[in-house]
Amino acid sequence: MSKESGLNKESTSMNDTMVEEVEERDPESNPLNEPLLKRNRTLSSNPLALVGAKVSYIESLDYEINENDLFKQDWRSRSRTQVLQYIFWKWALAFLVGLLTGVIATLINLAIENIAGYKLLAVVNFIQKERYLTGFLYFTGANFILTFVASILCVCFAPTAAGPGIPEIKAYLNGVDTPNMYGATTLFVKIIGSIGAVSAGLDLGKEGPLVHIGSCIASLLGQGGPDNYRIKWRWLRYFNNDRDRRDLITCGASSGVCAAFRAPVGGVLFALEEVATWWRSALLWRTFFSTAVVVVVLRTTIELCHKGKCGLFGEGGLIMFDVSDVTVNYNVIDIIPVVIIGVLGGVLGSLYNYLLHKVLRLYNLINQKGKMYKLLLSLSVALFTSICQYCLPFLAKCTPCDPSLSEVCPTNGRSGNFKQFNCPNGHYNDLATLLLTTNDDAVRNIFSTNTPFEYQPFSIVIFFGLYCILGLITFGIAVPSGLFLPIILMGSGYGRLLGMLMRPHTNIDQGLFAVLGAASLMAGSMRMTVSLCVIFLELTNNLLLLPITMIVLLIAKTVGDSFNPSIYEIILHLKGLPFMDANPEPWMRNLTVGELVDVKPAVISFRGVEKVANIVNALRNTTHNGFPVMDCGVVPATGVASEATELHGIILRAHLIQVLKKKWFLKEKRRTEEWEVREKFTWVELAEREGNIEDVAVTKEEMEMFVDLHPLTNTTPFTVLESMSVAKAMVLFRQVGLRHMLVVPKYQASGVSPVIGILTRQDLLAHNILTVFPQLSKPKRK
C-alpha cells in the first residue's frame, strides 16, 4: 500500500500535455524548486515511538465504500442467496473470533498458573528448609529466564507485540493503518510473551495483551490468514477490505476484554466507550455474540478445572479475581469515604499518567540505542522486581494465627491470606501473602472480605509503595504487558489503607474499599466509566455495589480530566500515531478549509479518459493515494447551456496500479462499454490494496495509449465547501471514517476547477495545522 501525503503532499495539478510542468509544480518530485518560505509552511510531524523504533509516515485506512460502476453492478447482480451467505459468514466469523479468543485465553491462564505455581512451590520448599539464599537464587533465576524468553521474542521477531496493544487498536479503529500490528508472528509472540512475562512475576497483566490477541485473531480470520499464506476463497475475499476488517477487529477487542474479566457486557461497552470510533447497531449485536461465545468457553473450562484436570490452576476461575462474596453494608454517612476515594483516584491517576509519560520518554531514549539495550532494560526490571518481591517480606513482622478461623493457617504451597514464609509454626507473614505469589492471587488476597485484622498497615504501605514504583518502571519494557493489573494493584493498596483509617467511622468492608480503590484509580488513569462499572458489576454479581461504584468512577474521571488526558491518549501521542480526537480545538472554528488548502500546492487531477503517460508519471513522482477525475466540456442537464467542468469522482492509486498491471489500455480516446470493464475487473479484485508502481512495466508505445477511468472512479466522494470551518470538517472526517475529503469552491466561475484541494488525516491534525498557522494558538489581545 502506498504512503499517503500530508499537507505538503496531496497536491499539485496535472495537465495531460505538459509533463514537465507537473515536475515543476509537484513538491514531491522536485521539492527544491519550491520557494523557501513555502517549503517552511508545509506540515510535518515528529513522531516518537514507545519501543524505540521511529514511527515513520503512517497512512489512513479506506473505510469509505468505493461506489464505482463495478461496485454498483455487483450489488445489482447479487441474488438473495448470495446476500444471505454474506450475512451468514459475518456471523460465522464473529463466532470463530469468540471461540478462538476464549480457547487461547484459557491456555494462557493455565500455562501461567502452572508455570508460576511450580516455581513458587520450589521457592517455598527452599524457604521451609531455611535455605533462603538458594530460594532467592532460584526465584530470581527463574524470573530472569522467563523474562528473557518474552523479551527476546519481542525484540527480535515482533516489536509490535510489546506493550498492551490497546492504543494501536484504538488508532486502527480511528482509521490509522499501523503496520505489522495484526500478523501471525505478532499473535504468536504476544501469546508466548504474555505467558513468560506474567509467569515471571512482573508488575503487568495479561488483560491488555488479550485484547490485542483477540484483535489479531479477528484480523487473520477476516483476511484469510497471514500475508504469505492467505486463503483466497471467493466468499472470504468479500471481507478483505478495511470496512469489514474494522468490524471484526472490534469483535476481537470486545472478546479480549471478556476473556480477561469474564464480563461479556463489559467487553462490548469497553469497545464502544474506549476503542471504537465508529459504531452501529448491527456491530453491537455481533460483538455481543462474540463475547457470549467467550463466556461459554470459559465456563466450560472452569467446570473441567474444578474436577482437578488443570494442574495447579486455582479455584478462582478463569478471571483475574473473584469478589462475588463481597459483603455490602453501607449507610448515607458512608458517602464521605466514597467521595474521598474517588477524589484520591482522580488525583493519583493523573499523577501516575504524568510520571509514566516521563518514564516512557526516558525509555524511548534507551530503546533507540538498539536491541541489546531493550533486552538489558527488560532484564534489569525483572531482577529489581524479583529482589523486591523476595526480600521485602523479611521486613514484615510475623502475625499469630487466629484460632477461630476455619481456614488453615499458616499455609505453604497454596493461595490464601496466611503464607508462613519465614515465620514459625502458628504464625504467618502478611506481606509474603501479597508479594511472593502470582499477581492474580495478590489481587484476590487484598480484595478478600471480612479480613479487618489480617493485614498490618505497615505491610500495606510497603505493598502500595512497591507497586507504585513497579507500575512506573515495568510498563514500556520490551515484553507484552497490560495496564489493568498494575493499576488495580496500586488502587487496591491505597483503598485498603483508607479502609483501615476509616474503620471506626464506616460500615464498608476493607475488601470493598480495596475494590473501590482499584476502580477509582482505573477511572482516574484510563478515564473509563460505563464499561468499568459494568465490569465490576459482573465480577461482584451484586447490584448493591452499583451506586457507590458509579459515584467513585464519576468523581475519579472528573478529577483526572482536569489535570491531563487518559493514559491511552498519552501513549498514542508518544507513539506518533495520527489519532483524531473526538473534540476539535476551539481555535479550529476560526479557520476554514479553504484557508487550509491555500497553503498547499494545487491538486493533481486526471481527465475521465487519460493518457497512460500522465498516469505513470503521477504515480511515480508522487505518493498520493487519491486523484480527482474531471471531465471538461460537459453540458449540464439543467441550467445554462454552456459547457462546464464536471467532477466525476476520485480514483485510488491501487486501482490505477491494477489498470497498468492488466494493460487495460485503449488505442483511441473513447469511453468503454460496461461489458469491457467486467471482462477485466471484478469488485472483489478492486478491494485488494497490493502492488507498487515500481513493479509495473509500461512500454513506450503503451505510454501513448489511453485509459477510461470512469468505471473505476468513486462517483460519490465526500466534498465540503471551502467556507466550512476546520472544526466541522474534522468532525465529519472522523465520524464518517474518511481518507480523502475534497474541497470545492463556493462560487463556480468559468474556467475554475471544481476541486481546489484535498484534505487528508495529516492535514486536520491540530499540531500539524499549528505548524502552518502558529498564530492560532496565541489568544488575541482585547
Tab-separated table of N, CA and C in Angstrom, residues 344-426:
chain	number	residue	atom	x	y	z
A	344	LEU	N	-9.225	10.811	45.501
A	344	LEU	CA	-7.869	10.251	45.526
A	344	LEU	C	-7.556	9.515	44.228
A	345	GLY	N	-8.534	8.767	43.723
A	345	GLY	CA	-8.314	8.048	42.472
A	345	GLY	C	-8.036	8.980	41.311
A	346	GLY	N	-8.772	10.094	41.232
A	346	GLY	CA	-8.537	11.049	40.157
A	346	GLY	C	-7.187	11.721	40.257
A	347	VAL	N	-6.802	12.125	41.479
A	347	VAL	CA	-5.508	12.800	41.660
A	347	VAL	C	-4.353	11.839	41.410
A	348	LEU	N	-4.414	10.652	42.019
A	348	LEU	CA	-3.327	9.686	41.845
A	348	LEU	C	-3.282	9.139	40.417
A	349	GLY	N	-4.434	8.990	39.785
A	349	GLY	CA	-4.447	8.516	38.398
A	349	GLY	C	-3.802	9.505	37.451
A	350	SER	N	-4.111	10.779	37.604
A	350	SER	CA	-3.475	11.794	36.752
A	350	SER	C	-1.989	11.918	37.067
A	351	LEU	N	-1.612	11.757	38.360
A	351	LEU	CA	-0.191	11.789	38.714
A	351	LEU	C	0.538	10.597	38.106
A	352	TYR	N	-0.093	9.453	38.128
A	352	TYR	CA	0.501	8.258	37.500
A	352	TYR	C	0.698	8.472	36.003
A	353	ASN	N	-0.284	9.061	35.332
A	353	ASN	CA	-0.155	9.352	33.902
A	353	ASN	C	1.010	10.298	33.639
A	354	TYR	N	1.149	11.312	34.472
A	354	TYR	CA	2.227	12.288	34.293
A	354	TYR	C	3.600	11.640	34.462
A	355	LEU	N	3.760	10.859	35.539
A	355	LEU	CA	5.057	10.233	35.793
A	355	LEU	C	5.368	9.165	34.760
A	356	LEU	N	4.350	8.395	34.343
A	356	LEU	CA	4.584	7.367	33.335
A	356	LEU	C	4.995	7.988	32.007
A	357	HIS	N	4.439	9.133	31.689
A	357	HIS	CA	4.834	9.845	30.474
A	357	HIS	C	6.326	10.167	30.508
A	358	LYS	N	6.820	10.630	31.656
A	358	LYS	CA	8.242	10.944	31.781
A	358	LYS	C	9.104	9.685	31.658
A	359	VAL	N	8.655	8.603	32.278
A	359	VAL	CA	9.419	7.347	32.224
A	359	VAL	C	9.473	6.806	30.806
A	360	LEU	N	8.367	6.880	30.097
A	360	LEU	CA	8.334	6.354	28.730
A	360	LEU	C	9.219	7.162	27.791
A	361	ARG	N	9.315	8.444	27.998
A	361	ARG	CA	10.232	9.263	27.201
A	361	ARG	C	11.686	8.864	27.464
A	362	LEU	N	11.992	8.563	28.725
A	362	LEU	CA	13.337	8.087	29.053
A	362	LEU	C	13.598	6.721	28.430
A	363	TYR	N	12.619	5.834	28.515
A	363	TYR	CA	12.769	4.507	27.914
A	363	TYR	C	12.951	4.597	26.407
A	364	ASN	N	12.295	5.584	25.792
A	364	ASN	CA	12.447	5.752	24.349
A	364	ASN	C	13.903	6.050	23.993
A	365	LEU	N	14.566	6.874	24.792
A	365	LEU	CA	15.972	7.195	24.534
A	365	LEU	C	16.854	5.958	24.703
A	366	ILE	N	16.516	5.112	25.675
A	366	ILE	CA	17.291	3.887	25.889
A	366	ILE	C	17.040	2.891	24.759
A	367	ASN	N	15.765	2.691	24.401
A	367	ASN	CA	15.426	1.692	23.389
A	367	ASN	C	15.936	2.053	22.004
A	368	GLN	N	16.101	3.348	21.746
A	368	GLN	CA	16.602	3.766	20.433
A	368	GLN	C	18.045	3.341	20.195
A	369	LYS	N	18.763	2.983	21.250
A	369	LYS	CA	20.176	2.625	21.101
A	369	LYS	C	20.377	1.231	20.510
A	370	GLY	N	19.321	0.426	20.466
A	370	GLY	CA	19.455	-0.874	19.823
A	370	GLY	C	18.764	-1.984	20.579
A	371	LYS	N	18.770	-3.174	19.986
A	371	LYS	CA	18.079	-4.321	20.563
A	371	LYS	C	18.672	-4.748	21.897
A	372	MET	N	20.005	-4.690	22.006
A	372	MET	CA	20.640	-5.121	23.239
A	372	MET	C	20.194	-4.264	24.422
A	373	TYR	N	20.019	-2.976	24.198
A	373	TYR	CA	19.585	-2.083	25.270
A	373	TYR	C	18.146	-2.386	25.682
A	374	LYS	N	17.301	-2.715	24.703
A	374	LYS	CA	15.927	-3.105	25.038
A	374	LYS	C	15.927	-4.344	25.925
A	375	LEU	N	16.738	-5.320	25.543
A	375	LEU	CA	16.795	-6.567	26.300
A	375	LEU	C	17.346	-6.335	27.704
A	376	LEU	N	18.419	-5.555	27.814
A	376	LEU	CA	19.011	-5.283	29.117
A	376	LEU	C	18.049	-4.515	30.026
A	377	LEU	N	17.283	-3.597	29.445
A	377	LEU	CA	16.303	-2.854	30.239
A	377	LEU	C	15.251	-3.795	30.809
A	378	SER	N	14.741	-4.715	29.993
A	378	SER	CA	13.733	-5.670	30.464
A	378	SER	C	14.295	-6.550	31.570
A	379	LEU	N	15.511	-7.062	31.386
A	379	LEU	CA	16.099	-7.954	32.380
A	379	LEU	C	16.426	-7.213	33.673
A	380	SER	N	16.805	-5.949	33.567
A	380	SER	CA	17.090	-5.158	34.775
A	380	SER	C	15.826	-4.972	35.608
A	381	VAL	N	14.726	-4.675	34.950
A	381	VAL	CA	13.450	-4.521	35.661
A	381	VAL	C	13.045	-5.844	36.300
A	382	ALA	N	13.265	-6.970	35.590
A	382	ALA	CA	12.919	-8.284	36.136
A	382	ALA	C	13.742	-8.591	37.384
A	383	LEU	N	15.040	-8.268	37.363
A	383	LEU	CA	15.886	-8.503	38.530
A	383	LEU	C	15.446	-7.646	39.717
A	384	PHE	N	15.169	-6.380	39.463
A	384	PHE	CA	14.728	-5.490	40.544
A	384	PHE	C	13.411	-5.981	41.146
A	385	THR	N	12.484	-6.403	40.290
A	385	THR	CA	11.192	-6.896	40.769
A	385	THR	C	11.369	-8.143	41.620
A	386	SER	N	12.200	-9.069	41.168
A	386	SER	CA	12.415	-10.320	41.907
A	386	SER	C	13.055	-10.053	43.264
A	387	ILE	N	14.038	-9.167	43.300
A	387	ILE	CA	14.708	-8.840	44.559
A	387	ILE	C	13.710	-8.249	45.556
A	388	CYS	N	12.885	-7.336	45.102
A	388	CYS	CA	11.903	-6.703	45.998
A	388	CYS	C	10.872	-7.703	46.484
A	389	GLN	N	10.350	-8.549	45.592
A	389	GLN	CA	9.309	-9.485	45.983
A	389	GLN	C	9.822	-10.517	46.981
A	390	TYR	N	11.077	-10.887	46.854
A	390	TYR	CA	11.614	-11.920	47.746
A	390	TYR	C	12.129	-11.329	49.060
A	391	CYS	N	12.743	-10.177	49.013
A	391	CYS	CA	13.440	-9.636	50.192
A	391	CYS	C	12.536	-8.797	51.096
A	392	LEU	N	11.599	-8.043	50.521
A	392	LEU	CA	10.783	-7.145	51.333
A	392	LEU	C	9.941	-7.866	52.393
A	393	PRO	N	9.428	-9.093	52.144
A	393	PRO	CA	8.675	-9.771	53.212
A	393	PRO	C	9.472	-9.994	54.487
A	394	PHE	N	10.800	-9.983	54.421
A	394	PHE	CA	11.596	-10.144	55.637
A	394	PHE	C	11.449	-8.933	56.567
A	395	LEU	N	10.953	-7.802	56.030
A	395	LEU	CA	10.769	-6.607	56.849
A	395	LEU	C	9.505	-6.682	57.696
A	396	ALA	N	8.561	-7.535	57.295
A	396	ALA	CA	7.278	-7.613	57.998
A	396	ALA	C	7.394	-8.491	59.239
A	397	LYS	N	6.614	-8.175	60.253
A	397	LYS	CA	6.585	-8.963	61.474
A	397	LYS	C	5.653	-10.158	61.297
A	398	CYS	N	5.999	-11.244	61.937
A	398	CYS	CA	5.143	-12.422	61.877
A	398	CYS	C	3.901	-12.195	62.744
A	399	THR	N	2.752	-12.576	62.216
A	399	THR	CA	1.478	-12.378	62.892
A	399	THR	C	0.937	-13.721	63.361
A	400	PRO	N	0.524	-13.841	64.606
A	400	PRO	CA	-0.033	-15.123	65.066
A	400	PRO	C	-1.372	-15.410	64.413
A	401	CYS	N	-1.628	-16.672	64.139
A	401	CYS	CA	-2.883	-17.069	63.501
A	401	CYS	C	-4.037	-16.961	64.503
A	402	ASP	N	-5.193	-16.620	63.987
A	402	ASP	CA	-6.403	-16.539	64.800
A	402	ASP	C	-6.984	-17.953	64.915
A	403	PRO	N	-7.048	-18.499	66.088
A	403	PRO	CA	-7.537	-19.886	66.231
A	403	PRO	C	-9.002	-20.056	65.869
A	404	SER	N	-9.764	-18.959	65.806
A	404	SER	CA	-11.192	-19.070	65.493
A	404	SER	C	-11.456	-19.192	63.996
A	405	LEU	N	-10.417	-19.012	63.182
A	405	LEU	CA	-10.603	-19.069	61.729
A	405	LEU	C	-10.786	-20.510	61.267
A	406	SER	N	-11.699	-20.674	60.325
A	406	SER	CA	-11.906	-22.010	59.750
A	406	SER	C	-10.850	-22.352	58.715
A	407	GLU	N	-10.205	-21.333	58.146
A	407	GLU	CA	-9.202	-21.542	57.115
A	407	GLU	C	-7.882	-21.980	57.748
A	408	VAL	N	-7.141	-22.821	57.021
A	408	VAL	CA	-5.860	-23.328	57.517
A	408	VAL	C	-4.872	-22.179	57.620
A	409	CYS	N	-4.162	-22.116	58.753
A	409	CYS	CA	-3.167	-21.052	58.968
A	409	CYS	C	-2.044	-21.622	59.829
A	410	PRO	N	-0.796	-21.423	59.405
A	410	PRO	CA	-0.351	-20.821	58.146
A	410	PRO	C	-0.365	-21.859	57.022
A	411	THR	N	-0.155	-21.391	55.811
A	411	THR	CA	-0.186	-22.279	54.654
A	411	THR	C	1.113	-22.168	53.878
A	412	ASN	N	1.390	-23.203	53.128
A	412	ASN	CA	2.521	-23.210	52.190
A	412	ASN	C	2.089	-23.936	50.928
A	413	GLY	N	2.482	-23.397	49.803
A	413	GLY	CA	2.212	-24.071	48.543
A	413	GLY	C	0.796	-23.937	48.046
A	414	ARG	N	0.007	-23.017	48.592
A	414	ARG	CA	-1.344	-22.802	48.098
A	414	ARG	C	-1.686	-21.336	48.259
A	415	SER	N	-2.732	-20.882	47.539
A	415	SER	CA	-3.148	-19.488	47.650
A	415	SER	C	-3.913	-19.282	48.942
A	416	GLY	N	-3.905	-18.069	49.423
A	416	GLY	CA	-4.607	-17.748	50.655
A	416	GLY	C	-3.950	-16.573	51.354
A	417	ASN	N	-4.535	-16.155	52.455
A	417	ASN	CA	-4.074	-14.963	53.162
A	417	ASN	C	-3.033	-15.253	54.239
A	418	PHE	N	-2.584	-16.503	54.375
A	418	PHE	CA	-1.738	-16.840	55.518
A	418	PHE	C	-0.500	-17.612	55.064
A	419	LYS	N	0.392	-16.941	54.371
A	419	LYS	CA	1.642	-17.576	53.946
A	419	LYS	C	2.630	-17.580	55.121
A	420	GLN	N	3.211	-18.748	55.382
A	420	GLN	CA	4.111	-18.865	56.516
A	420	GLN	C	5.447	-18.175	56.257
A	421	PHE	N	6.012	-18.358	55.054
A	421	PHE	CA	7.281	-17.767	54.641
A	421	PHE	C	8.362	-18.084	55.685
A	422	ASN	N	8.907	-17.082	56.388
A	422	ASN	CA	9.996	-17.302	57.345
A	422	ASN	C	9.514	-17.363	58.787
A	423	CYS	N	8.210	-17.455	58.979
A	423	CYS	CA	7.653	-17.387	60.326
A	423	CYS	C	7.601	-18.780	60.965
A	424	PRO	N	7.582	-18.836	62.300
A	424	PRO	CA	7.449	-20.138	62.979
A	424	PRO	C	6.034	-20.682	62.820
A	425	ASN	N	5.845	-21.907	63.222
A	425	ASN	CA	4.526	-22.524	63.131
A	425	ASN	C	3.522	-21.737	63.971
A	426	GLY	N	2.331	-21.590	63.431
A	426	GLY	CA	1.295	-20.829	64.104
A	426	GLY	C	1.327	-19.347	63.801
